[in-house]
mmCIF file of C-alpha atoms in Angstrom:
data_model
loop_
_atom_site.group_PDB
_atom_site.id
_atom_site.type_symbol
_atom_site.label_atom_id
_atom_site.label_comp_id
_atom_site.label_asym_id
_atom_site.label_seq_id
_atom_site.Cartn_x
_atom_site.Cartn_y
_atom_site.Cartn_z
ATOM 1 C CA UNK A 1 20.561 -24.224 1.011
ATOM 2 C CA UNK A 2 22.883 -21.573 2.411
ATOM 3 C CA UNK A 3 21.297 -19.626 4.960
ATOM 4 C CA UNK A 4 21.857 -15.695 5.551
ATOM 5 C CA UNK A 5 24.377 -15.250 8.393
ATOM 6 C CA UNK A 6 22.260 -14.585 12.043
ATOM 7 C CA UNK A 7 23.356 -11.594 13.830
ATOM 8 C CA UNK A 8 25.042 -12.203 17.140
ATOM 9 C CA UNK A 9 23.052 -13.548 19.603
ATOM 10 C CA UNK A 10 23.003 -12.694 23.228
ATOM 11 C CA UNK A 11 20.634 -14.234 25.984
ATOM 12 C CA UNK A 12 18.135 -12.165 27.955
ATOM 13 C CA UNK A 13 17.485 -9.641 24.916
ATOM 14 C CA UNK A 14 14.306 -7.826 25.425
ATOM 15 C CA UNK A 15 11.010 -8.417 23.636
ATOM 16 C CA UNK A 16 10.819 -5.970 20.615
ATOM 17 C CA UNK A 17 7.893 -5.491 17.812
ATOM 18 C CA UNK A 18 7.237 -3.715 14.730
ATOM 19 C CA UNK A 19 4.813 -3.345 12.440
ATOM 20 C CA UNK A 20 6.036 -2.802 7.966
ATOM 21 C CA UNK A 21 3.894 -0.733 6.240
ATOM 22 C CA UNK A 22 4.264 -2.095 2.706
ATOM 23 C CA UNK A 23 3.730 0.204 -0.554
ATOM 24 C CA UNK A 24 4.026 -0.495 -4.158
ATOM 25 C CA UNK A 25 6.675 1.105 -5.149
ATOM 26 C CA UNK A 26 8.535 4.499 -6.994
ATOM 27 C CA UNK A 27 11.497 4.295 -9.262
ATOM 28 C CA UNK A 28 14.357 5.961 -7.529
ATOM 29 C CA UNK A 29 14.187 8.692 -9.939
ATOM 30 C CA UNK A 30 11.792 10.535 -12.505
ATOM 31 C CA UNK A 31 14.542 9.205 -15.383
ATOM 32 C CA UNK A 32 13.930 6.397 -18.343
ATOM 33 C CA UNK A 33 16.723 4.000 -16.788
ATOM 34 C CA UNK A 34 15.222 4.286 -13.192
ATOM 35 C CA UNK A 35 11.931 4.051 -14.541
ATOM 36 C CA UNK A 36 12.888 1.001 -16.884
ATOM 37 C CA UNK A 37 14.537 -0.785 -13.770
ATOM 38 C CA UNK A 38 11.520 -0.207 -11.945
ATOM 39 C CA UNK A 39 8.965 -1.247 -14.643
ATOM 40 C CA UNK A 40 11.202 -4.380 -15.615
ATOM 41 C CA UNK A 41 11.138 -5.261 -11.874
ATOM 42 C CA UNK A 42 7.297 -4.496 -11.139
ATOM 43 C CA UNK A 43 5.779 -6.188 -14.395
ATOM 44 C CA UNK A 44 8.145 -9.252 -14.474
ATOM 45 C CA UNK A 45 6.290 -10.798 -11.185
ATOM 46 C CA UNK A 46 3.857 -13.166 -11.919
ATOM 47 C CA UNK A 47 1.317 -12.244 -9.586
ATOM 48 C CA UNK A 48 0.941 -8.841 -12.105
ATOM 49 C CA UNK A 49 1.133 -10.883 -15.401
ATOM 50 C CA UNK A 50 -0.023 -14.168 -15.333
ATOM 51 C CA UNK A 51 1.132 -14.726 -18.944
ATOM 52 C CA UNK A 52 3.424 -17.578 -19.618
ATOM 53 C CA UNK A 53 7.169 -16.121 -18.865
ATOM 54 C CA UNK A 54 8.316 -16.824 -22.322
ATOM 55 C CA UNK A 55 5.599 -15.295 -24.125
ATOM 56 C CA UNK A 56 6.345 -12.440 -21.779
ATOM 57 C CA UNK A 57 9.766 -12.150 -21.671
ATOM 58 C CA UNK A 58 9.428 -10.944 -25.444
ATOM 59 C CA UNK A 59 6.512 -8.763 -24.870
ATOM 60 C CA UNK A 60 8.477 -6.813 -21.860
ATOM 61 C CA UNK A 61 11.435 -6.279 -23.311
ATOM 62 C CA UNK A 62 11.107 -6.153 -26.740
ATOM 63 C CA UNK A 63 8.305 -4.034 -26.416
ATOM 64 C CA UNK A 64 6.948 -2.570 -23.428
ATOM 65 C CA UNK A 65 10.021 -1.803 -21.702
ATOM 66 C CA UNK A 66 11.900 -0.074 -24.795
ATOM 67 C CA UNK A 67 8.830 2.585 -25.739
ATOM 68 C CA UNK A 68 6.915 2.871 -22.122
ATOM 69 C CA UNK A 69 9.717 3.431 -20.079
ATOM 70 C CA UNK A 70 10.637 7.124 -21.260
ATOM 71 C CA UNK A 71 6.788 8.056 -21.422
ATOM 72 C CA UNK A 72 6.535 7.021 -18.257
ATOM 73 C CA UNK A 73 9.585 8.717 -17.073
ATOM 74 C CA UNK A 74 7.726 11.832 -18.197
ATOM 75 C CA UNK A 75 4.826 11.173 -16.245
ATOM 76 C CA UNK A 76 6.941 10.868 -12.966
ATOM 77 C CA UNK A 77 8.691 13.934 -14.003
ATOM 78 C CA UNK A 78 5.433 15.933 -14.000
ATOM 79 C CA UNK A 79 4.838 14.699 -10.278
ATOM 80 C CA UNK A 80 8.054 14.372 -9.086
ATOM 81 C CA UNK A 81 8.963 16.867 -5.704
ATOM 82 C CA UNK A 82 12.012 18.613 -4.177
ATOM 83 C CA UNK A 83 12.074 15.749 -2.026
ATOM 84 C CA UNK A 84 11.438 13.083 -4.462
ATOM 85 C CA UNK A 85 8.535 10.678 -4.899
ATOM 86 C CA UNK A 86 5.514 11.535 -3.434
ATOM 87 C CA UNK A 87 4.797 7.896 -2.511
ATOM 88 C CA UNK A 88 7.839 7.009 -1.034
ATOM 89 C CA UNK A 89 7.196 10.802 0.743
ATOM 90 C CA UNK A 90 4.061 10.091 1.614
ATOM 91 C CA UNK A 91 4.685 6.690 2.718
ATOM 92 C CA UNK A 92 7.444 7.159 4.705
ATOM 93 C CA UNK A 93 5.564 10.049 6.994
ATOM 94 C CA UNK A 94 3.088 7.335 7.245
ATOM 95 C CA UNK A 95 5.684 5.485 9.180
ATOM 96 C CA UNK A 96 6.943 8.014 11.425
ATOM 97 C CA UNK A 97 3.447 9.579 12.150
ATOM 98 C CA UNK A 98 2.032 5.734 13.057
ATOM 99 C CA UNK A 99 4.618 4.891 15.303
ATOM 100 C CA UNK A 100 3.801 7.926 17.110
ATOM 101 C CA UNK A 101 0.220 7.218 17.269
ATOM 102 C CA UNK A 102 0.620 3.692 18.310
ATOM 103 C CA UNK A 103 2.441 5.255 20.921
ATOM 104 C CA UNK A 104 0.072 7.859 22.302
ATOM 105 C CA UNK A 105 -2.478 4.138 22.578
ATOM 106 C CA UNK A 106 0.356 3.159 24.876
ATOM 107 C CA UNK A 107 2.647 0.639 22.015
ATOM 108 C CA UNK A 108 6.236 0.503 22.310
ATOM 109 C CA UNK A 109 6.408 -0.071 18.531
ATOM 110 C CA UNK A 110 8.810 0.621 15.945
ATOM 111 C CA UNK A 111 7.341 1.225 12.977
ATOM 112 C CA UNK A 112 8.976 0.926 9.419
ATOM 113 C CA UNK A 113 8.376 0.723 5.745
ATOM 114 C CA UNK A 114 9.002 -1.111 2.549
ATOM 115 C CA UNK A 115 8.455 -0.760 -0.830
ATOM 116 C CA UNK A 116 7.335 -4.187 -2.821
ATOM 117 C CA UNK A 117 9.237 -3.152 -6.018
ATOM 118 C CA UNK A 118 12.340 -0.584 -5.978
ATOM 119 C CA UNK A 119 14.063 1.184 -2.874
ATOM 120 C CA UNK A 120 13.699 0.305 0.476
ATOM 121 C CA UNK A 121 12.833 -3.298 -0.535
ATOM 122 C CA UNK A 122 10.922 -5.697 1.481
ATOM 123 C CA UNK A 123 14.584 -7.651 2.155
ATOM 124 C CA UNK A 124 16.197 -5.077 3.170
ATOM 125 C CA UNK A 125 13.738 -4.056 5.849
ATOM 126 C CA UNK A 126 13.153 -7.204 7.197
ATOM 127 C CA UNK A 127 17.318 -7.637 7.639
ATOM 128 C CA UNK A 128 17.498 -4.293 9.155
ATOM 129 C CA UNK A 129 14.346 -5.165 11.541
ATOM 130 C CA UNK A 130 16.507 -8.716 12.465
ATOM 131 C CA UNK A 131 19.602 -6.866 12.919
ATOM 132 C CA UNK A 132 18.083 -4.541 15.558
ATOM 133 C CA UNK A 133 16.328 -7.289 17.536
ATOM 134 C CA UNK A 134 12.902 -7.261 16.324
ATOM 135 C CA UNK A 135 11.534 -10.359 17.017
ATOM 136 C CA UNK A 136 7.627 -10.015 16.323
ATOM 137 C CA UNK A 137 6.713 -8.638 12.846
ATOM 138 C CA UNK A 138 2.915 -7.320 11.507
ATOM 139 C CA UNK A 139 2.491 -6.826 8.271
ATOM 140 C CA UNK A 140 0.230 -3.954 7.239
ATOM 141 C CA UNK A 141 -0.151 -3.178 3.616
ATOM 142 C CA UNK A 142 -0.883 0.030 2.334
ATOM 143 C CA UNK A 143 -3.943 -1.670 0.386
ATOM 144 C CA UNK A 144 -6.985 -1.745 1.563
ATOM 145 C CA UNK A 145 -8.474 -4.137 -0.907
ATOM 146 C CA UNK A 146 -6.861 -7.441 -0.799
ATOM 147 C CA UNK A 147 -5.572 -8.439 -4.148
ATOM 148 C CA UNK A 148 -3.373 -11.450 -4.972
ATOM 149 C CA UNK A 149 -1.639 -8.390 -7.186
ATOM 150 C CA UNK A 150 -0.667 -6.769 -4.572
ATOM 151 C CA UNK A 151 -1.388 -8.104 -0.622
ATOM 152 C CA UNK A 152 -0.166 -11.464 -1.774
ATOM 153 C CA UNK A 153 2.326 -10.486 -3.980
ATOM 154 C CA UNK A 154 4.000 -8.818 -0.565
ATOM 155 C CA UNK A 155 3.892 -12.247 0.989
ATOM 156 C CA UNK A 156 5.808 -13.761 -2.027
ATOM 157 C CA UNK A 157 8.406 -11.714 -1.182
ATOM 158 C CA UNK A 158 8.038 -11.851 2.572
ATOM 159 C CA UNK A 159 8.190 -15.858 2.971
ATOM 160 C CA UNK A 160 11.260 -15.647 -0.622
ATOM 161 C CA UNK A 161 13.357 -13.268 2.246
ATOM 162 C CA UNK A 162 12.368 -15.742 4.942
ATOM 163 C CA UNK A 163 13.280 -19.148 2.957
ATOM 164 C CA UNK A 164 17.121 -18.012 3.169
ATOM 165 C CA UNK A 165 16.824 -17.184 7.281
ATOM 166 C CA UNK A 166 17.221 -19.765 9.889
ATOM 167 C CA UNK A 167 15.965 -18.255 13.165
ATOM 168 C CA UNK A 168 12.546 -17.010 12.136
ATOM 169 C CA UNK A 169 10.314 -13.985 13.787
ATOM 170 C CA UNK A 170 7.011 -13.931 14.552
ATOM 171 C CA UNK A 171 4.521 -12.826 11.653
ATOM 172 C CA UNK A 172 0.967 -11.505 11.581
ATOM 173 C CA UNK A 173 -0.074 -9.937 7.995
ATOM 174 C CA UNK A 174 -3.326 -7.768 7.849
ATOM 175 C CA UNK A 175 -5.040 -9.209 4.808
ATOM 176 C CA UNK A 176 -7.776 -6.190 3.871
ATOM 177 C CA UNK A 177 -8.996 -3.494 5.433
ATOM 178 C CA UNK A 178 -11.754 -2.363 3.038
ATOM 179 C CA UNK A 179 -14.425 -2.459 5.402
ATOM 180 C CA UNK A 180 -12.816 -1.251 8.518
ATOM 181 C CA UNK A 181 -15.335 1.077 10.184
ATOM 182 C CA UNK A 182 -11.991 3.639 10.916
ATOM 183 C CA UNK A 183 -10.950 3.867 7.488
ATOM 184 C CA UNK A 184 -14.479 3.946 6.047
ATOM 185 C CA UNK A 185 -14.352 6.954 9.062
ATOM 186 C CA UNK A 186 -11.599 9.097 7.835
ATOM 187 C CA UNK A 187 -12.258 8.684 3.669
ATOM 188 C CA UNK A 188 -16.042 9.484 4.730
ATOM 189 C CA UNK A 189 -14.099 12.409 6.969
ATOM 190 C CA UNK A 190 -12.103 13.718 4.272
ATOM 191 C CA UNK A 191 -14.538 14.184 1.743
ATOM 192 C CA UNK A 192 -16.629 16.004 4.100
ATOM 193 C CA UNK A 193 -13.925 18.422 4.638
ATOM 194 C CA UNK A 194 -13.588 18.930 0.407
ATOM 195 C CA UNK A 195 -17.121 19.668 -0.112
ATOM 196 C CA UNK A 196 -16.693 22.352 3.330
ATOM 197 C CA UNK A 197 -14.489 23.987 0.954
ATOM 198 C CA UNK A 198 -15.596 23.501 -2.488
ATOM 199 C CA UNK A 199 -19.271 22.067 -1.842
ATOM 200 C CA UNK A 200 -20.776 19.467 -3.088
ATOM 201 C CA UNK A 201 -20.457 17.889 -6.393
ATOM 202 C CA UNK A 202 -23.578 17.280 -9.420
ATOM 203 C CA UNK A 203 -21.600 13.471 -9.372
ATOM 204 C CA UNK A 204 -18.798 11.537 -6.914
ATOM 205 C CA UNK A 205 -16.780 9.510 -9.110
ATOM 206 C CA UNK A 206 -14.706 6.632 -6.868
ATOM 207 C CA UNK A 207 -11.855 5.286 -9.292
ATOM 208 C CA UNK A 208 -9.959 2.215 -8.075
ATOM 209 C CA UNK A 209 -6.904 0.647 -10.071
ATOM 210 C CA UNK A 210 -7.885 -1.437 -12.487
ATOM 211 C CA UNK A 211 -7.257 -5.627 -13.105
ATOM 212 C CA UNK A 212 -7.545 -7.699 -16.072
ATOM 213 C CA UNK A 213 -11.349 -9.041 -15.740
ATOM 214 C CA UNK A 214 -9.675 -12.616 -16.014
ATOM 215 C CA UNK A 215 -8.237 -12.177 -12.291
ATOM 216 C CA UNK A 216 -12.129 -11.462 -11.292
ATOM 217 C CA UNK A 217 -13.113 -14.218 -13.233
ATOM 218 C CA UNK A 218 -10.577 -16.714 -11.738
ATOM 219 C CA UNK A 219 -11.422 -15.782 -7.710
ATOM 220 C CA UNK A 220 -9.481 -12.593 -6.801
ATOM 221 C CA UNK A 221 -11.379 -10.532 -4.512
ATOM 222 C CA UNK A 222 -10.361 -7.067 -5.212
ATOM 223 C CA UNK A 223 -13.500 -6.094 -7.087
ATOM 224 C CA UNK A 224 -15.810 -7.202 -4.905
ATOM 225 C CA UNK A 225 -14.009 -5.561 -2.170
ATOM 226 C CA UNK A 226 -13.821 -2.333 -4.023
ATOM 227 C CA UNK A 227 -17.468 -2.503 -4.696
ATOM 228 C CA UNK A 228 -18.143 -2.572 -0.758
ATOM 229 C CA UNK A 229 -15.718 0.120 0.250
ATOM 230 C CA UNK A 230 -17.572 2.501 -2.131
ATOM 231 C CA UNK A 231 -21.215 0.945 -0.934
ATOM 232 C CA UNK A 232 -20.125 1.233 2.591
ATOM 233 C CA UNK A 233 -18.648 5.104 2.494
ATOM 234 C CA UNK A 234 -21.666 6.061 0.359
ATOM 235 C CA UNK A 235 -24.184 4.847 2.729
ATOM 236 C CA UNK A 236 -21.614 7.582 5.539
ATOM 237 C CA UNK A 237 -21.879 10.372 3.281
ATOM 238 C CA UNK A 238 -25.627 9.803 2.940
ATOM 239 C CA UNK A 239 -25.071 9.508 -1.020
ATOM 240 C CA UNK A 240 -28.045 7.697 -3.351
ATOM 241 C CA UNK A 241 -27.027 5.006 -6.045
ATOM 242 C CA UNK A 242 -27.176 8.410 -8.453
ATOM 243 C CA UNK A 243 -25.083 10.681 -6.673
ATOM 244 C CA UNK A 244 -22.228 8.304 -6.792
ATOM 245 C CA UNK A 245 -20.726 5.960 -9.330
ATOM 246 C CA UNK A 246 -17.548 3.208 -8.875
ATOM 247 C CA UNK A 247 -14.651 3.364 -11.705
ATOM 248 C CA UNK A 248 -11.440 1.576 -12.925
ATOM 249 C CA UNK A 249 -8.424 3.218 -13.742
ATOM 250 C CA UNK A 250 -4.952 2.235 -14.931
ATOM 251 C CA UNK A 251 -5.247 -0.073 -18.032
ATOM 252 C CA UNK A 252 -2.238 -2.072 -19.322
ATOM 253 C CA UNK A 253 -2.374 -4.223 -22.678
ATOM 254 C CA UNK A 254 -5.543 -4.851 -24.681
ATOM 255 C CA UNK A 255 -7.207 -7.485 -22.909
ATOM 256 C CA UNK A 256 -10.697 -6.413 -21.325
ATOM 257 C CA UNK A 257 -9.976 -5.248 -17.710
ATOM 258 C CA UNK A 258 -12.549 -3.960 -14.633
ATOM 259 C CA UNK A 259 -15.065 -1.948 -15.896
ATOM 260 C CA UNK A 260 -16.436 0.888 -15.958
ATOM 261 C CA UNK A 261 -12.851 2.358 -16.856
ATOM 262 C CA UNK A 262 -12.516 5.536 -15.527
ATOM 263 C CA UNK A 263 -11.769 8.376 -18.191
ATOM 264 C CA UNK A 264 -14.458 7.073 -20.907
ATOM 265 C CA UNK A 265 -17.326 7.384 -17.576
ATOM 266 C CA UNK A 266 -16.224 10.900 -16.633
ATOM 267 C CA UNK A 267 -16.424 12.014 -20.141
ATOM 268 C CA UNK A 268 -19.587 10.652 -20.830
ATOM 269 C CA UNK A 269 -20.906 12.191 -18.230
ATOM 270 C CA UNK A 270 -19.816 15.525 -19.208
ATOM 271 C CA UNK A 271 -21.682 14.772 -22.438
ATOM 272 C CA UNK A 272 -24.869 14.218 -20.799
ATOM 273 C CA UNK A 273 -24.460 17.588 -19.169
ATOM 274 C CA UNK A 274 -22.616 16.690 -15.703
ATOM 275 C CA UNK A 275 -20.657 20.046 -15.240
ATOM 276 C CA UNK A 276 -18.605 19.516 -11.570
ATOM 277 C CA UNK A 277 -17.459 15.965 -10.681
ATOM 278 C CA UNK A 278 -15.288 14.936 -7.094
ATOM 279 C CA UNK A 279 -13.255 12.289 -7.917
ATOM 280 C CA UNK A 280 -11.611 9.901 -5.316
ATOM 281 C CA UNK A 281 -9.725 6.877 -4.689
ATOM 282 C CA UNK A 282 -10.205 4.940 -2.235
ATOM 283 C CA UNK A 283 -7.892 2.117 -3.151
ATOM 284 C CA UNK A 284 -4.754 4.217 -2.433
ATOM 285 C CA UNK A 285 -3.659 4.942 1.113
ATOM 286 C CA UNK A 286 -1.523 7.362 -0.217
ATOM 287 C CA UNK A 287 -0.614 9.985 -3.576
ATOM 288 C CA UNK A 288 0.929 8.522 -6.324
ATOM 289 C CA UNK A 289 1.664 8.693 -10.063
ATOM 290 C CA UNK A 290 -1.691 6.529 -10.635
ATOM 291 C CA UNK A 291 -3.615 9.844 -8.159
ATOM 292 C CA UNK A 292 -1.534 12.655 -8.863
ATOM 293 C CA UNK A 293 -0.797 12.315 -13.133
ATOM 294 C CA UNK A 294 -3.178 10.055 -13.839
ATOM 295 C CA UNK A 295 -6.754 11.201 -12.525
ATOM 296 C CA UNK A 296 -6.138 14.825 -11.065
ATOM 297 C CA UNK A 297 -4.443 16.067 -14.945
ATOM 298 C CA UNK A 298 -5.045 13.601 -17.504
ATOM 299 C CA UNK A 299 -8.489 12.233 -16.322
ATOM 300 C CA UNK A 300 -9.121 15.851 -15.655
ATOM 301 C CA UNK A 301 -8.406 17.030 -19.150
ATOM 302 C CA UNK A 302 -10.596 14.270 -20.360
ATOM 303 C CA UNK A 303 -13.619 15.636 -18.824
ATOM 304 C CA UNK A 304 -13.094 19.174 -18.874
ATOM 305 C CA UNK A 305 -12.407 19.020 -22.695
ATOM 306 C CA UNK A 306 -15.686 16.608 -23.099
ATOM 307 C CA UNK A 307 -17.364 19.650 -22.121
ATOM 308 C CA UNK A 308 -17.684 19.332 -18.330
ATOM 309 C CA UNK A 309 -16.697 22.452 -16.119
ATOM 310 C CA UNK A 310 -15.296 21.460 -12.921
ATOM 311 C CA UNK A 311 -13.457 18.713 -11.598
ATOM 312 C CA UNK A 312 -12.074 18.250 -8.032
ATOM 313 C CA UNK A 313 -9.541 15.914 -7.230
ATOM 314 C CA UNK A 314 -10.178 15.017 -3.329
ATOM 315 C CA UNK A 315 -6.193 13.467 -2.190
ATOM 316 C CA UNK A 316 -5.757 10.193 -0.598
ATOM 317 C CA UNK A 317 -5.759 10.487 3.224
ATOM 318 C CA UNK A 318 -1.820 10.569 3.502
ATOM 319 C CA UNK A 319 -0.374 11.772 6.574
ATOM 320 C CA UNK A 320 -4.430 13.128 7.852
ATOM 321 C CA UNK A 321 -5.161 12.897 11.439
ATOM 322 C CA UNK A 322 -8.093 10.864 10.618
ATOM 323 C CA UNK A 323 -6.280 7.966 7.852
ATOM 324 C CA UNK A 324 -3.579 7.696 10.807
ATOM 325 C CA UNK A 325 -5.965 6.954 13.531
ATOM 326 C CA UNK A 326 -7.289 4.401 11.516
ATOM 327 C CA UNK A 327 -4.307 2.876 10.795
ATOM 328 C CA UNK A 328 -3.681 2.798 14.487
ATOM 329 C CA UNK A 329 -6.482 1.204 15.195
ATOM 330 C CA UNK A 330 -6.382 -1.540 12.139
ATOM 331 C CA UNK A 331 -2.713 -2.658 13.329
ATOM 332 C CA UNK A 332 -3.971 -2.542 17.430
ATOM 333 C CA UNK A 333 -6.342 -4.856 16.570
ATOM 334 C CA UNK A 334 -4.195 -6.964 15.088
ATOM 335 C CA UNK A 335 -1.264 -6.513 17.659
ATOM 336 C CA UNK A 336 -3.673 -8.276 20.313
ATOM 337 C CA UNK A 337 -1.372 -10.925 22.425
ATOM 338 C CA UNK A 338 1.943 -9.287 21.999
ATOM 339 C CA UNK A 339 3.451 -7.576 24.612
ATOM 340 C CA UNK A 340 3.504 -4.637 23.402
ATOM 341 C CA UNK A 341 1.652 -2.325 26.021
ATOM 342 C CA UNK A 342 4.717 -1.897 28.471
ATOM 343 C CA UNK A 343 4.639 0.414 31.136
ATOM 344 C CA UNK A 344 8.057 1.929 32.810
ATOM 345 C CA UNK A 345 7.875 -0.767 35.557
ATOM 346 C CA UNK A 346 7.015 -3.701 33.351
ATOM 347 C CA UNK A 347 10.225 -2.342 30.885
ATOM 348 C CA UNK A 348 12.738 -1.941 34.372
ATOM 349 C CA UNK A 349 11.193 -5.738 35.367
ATOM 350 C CA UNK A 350 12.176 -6.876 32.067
ATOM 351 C CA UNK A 351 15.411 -5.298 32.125
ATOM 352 C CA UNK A 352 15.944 -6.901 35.118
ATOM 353 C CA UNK A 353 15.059 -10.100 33.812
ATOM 354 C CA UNK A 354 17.349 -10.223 31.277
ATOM 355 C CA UNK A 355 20.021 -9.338 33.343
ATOM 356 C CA UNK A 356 19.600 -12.135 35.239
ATOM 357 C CA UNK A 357 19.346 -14.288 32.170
ATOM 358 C CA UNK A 358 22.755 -13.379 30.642
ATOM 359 C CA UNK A 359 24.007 -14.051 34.245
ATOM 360 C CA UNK A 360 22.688 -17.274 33.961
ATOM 361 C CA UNK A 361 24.014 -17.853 30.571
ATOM 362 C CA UNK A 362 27.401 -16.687 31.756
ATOM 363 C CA UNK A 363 27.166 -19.181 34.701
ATOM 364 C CA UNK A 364 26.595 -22.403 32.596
ATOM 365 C CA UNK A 365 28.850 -21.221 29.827
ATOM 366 C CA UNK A 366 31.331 -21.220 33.250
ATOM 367 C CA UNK A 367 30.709 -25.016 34.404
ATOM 368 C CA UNK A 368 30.981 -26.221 30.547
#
């Protein structure tokens, strides 16, 4: 196996950690070739589609890639901002805004991001992060329901990168985080602040993305997960088993997927007579095409034309206070061990030390 070429190494280098917030993914542009790229890129890994790659390989390119690609491309174009797309927005603020939160806890942290399929990959990162000395590596997804669709489709690509690289870094990966009191804190948070504004709604509707019932079926936990996030920020907000119901969103294909599925449950309930739904999602850390196109117009549409008369999208937490703090707090916990609470004099005492380590080095490279 050829191995990816190590950077220069020097002795006495001081101790450096970051953390890699991991997303999805955007296409690099609201186009049908970017979006075809990133479709052919997303639905070609087999922890997505479990189908037999043959079988597949027809399927997603004969079909699926040729006639989805420019509706898609549509979608994206309805969402798409000045300053591109508001995931890869989003998500990189994310980054910027946690590393200066882990810092006001006292972390000298870099903080950076990847995105699982398109632009800046999950390679790439991790290369730059070697290249500048980063020697300690937590993994924090940007889902907080573990999924082998998504958390452990990350870790495919994390320990692919790693397979080529000889001198390894320390890893810690945050599996879920669907529970965490903090982020069950700041969704329970935000909502308040929505119904402040708009008051409360007859019905809250929590839509997750949807999987094929077949991954339930075969042992993922992502549905079980989802089902506790929503129990858990219900019980916050105070909400009974009738002021609240738990949907699926985001179908692909004809096989029978999570249920209920969200459009068909918000229309129905505008036929029994349900005139303002919230809806939320608490399986997205931050906007996307799935948030933004998806349930705030087209789920929207669904259930205003059904005969419902208002709907209120409440955002994902993105760059709030509240969704940073717990972020913080998720990746501190996970941090614990690694020196990464340095003061000024512990930093000048390590300087020192490494000073006196390339000395060293310079001293036996001398005798040999």
């Amino acid at each position: 196996m050829a191995f990816l070429k190590e950077p220069d190494y020097s002795h006495g280098k001081l101790s450096k950690t970051a953390v890699v917030l991991i997303n999805l993914g955007t296409p690099d542009a609201p186009t049908t070739s970017a979006v075809r790229r990133y479709l052919k890129q997303f639905l070609w890994d087999q922890r997505v589609v479990e189908i037999p790659r043959a079988i597949w390989w027809l399927i997603l390119n004969l079909i699926i890639l040729p006639f989805r690609s420019k509706k898609s491309a549509e979608k994206y174009a309805s969402i798409w901002t000045n300053d591109g797309s508001p995931l890869l927005v989003h998500t990189r603020k994310q980054a910027l805004l946690l590393q200066g939160y882990l810092g006001e806890r006292g972390h000298d942290i870099h903080v950076a991001f990847a995105m699982r399929y398109g632009a800046p990959s999950i390679p790439d990162v991790l290369s730059k992060l070697k290249i500048d000395g980063y020697e300690r590596i937590l993994i924090l997804p940007a889902y907080p329901q573990y999924s082998a669709t998504t958390t452990a489709s990350n870790f495919d690509a994390i320990t692919q990168h790693y397979q080529q690289v000889r001198n390894l870094p320390e890893l810690r990966f945050i599996k879920n985080y669907h529970d965490h009191p903090a982020y069950i804190q700041a969704l329970k948070n935000s909502i308040l602040k929505s119904w402040e504004t708009n008051g409360k709604p007859e019905k809250l509707v929590m839509s997750f993305h949807g999987l094929p019932k077949a991954f339930l079926l075969r042992g993922d936990p992502y549905h079980c997960e989802c089902y506790k996030t929503a129990r858990l920020l219900a019980e916050q907000l105070g909400l009974s088993k009738e002021d609240y119901i738990v949907t699926f969103q985001s179908r692909l294909g004809r096989a029978e997927w999570l249920q209920p599925y969200t459009e068909p449950t918000v229309q129905a309930l505008a036929k029994q007579g349900v005139k303002r739904i919230d809806v939320v999602c608490p399986g997205f850390l931050a906007d996307c095409l799935e948030t933004l196109e998806e349930i705030a117009m087209e789920v929207r549409q669904a259930f205003l034309t059904a005969g419902g008369q208002t709907f209120n999208y409440i955002r994902c937490l993105n760059e709030s206070p509240d969704g940073l703090r717990a972020l913080a707090e998720i990746s501190e916990q996970h941090l614990i061990g690694w020196p990464t609470m340095i003061t000024a004099s512990m930093r000048e005492q390590e300087k020192q030390a490494a000073l006196i380590s390339r000395s060293e080095a310079k001293r036996i490279g001398a005798d040999h």
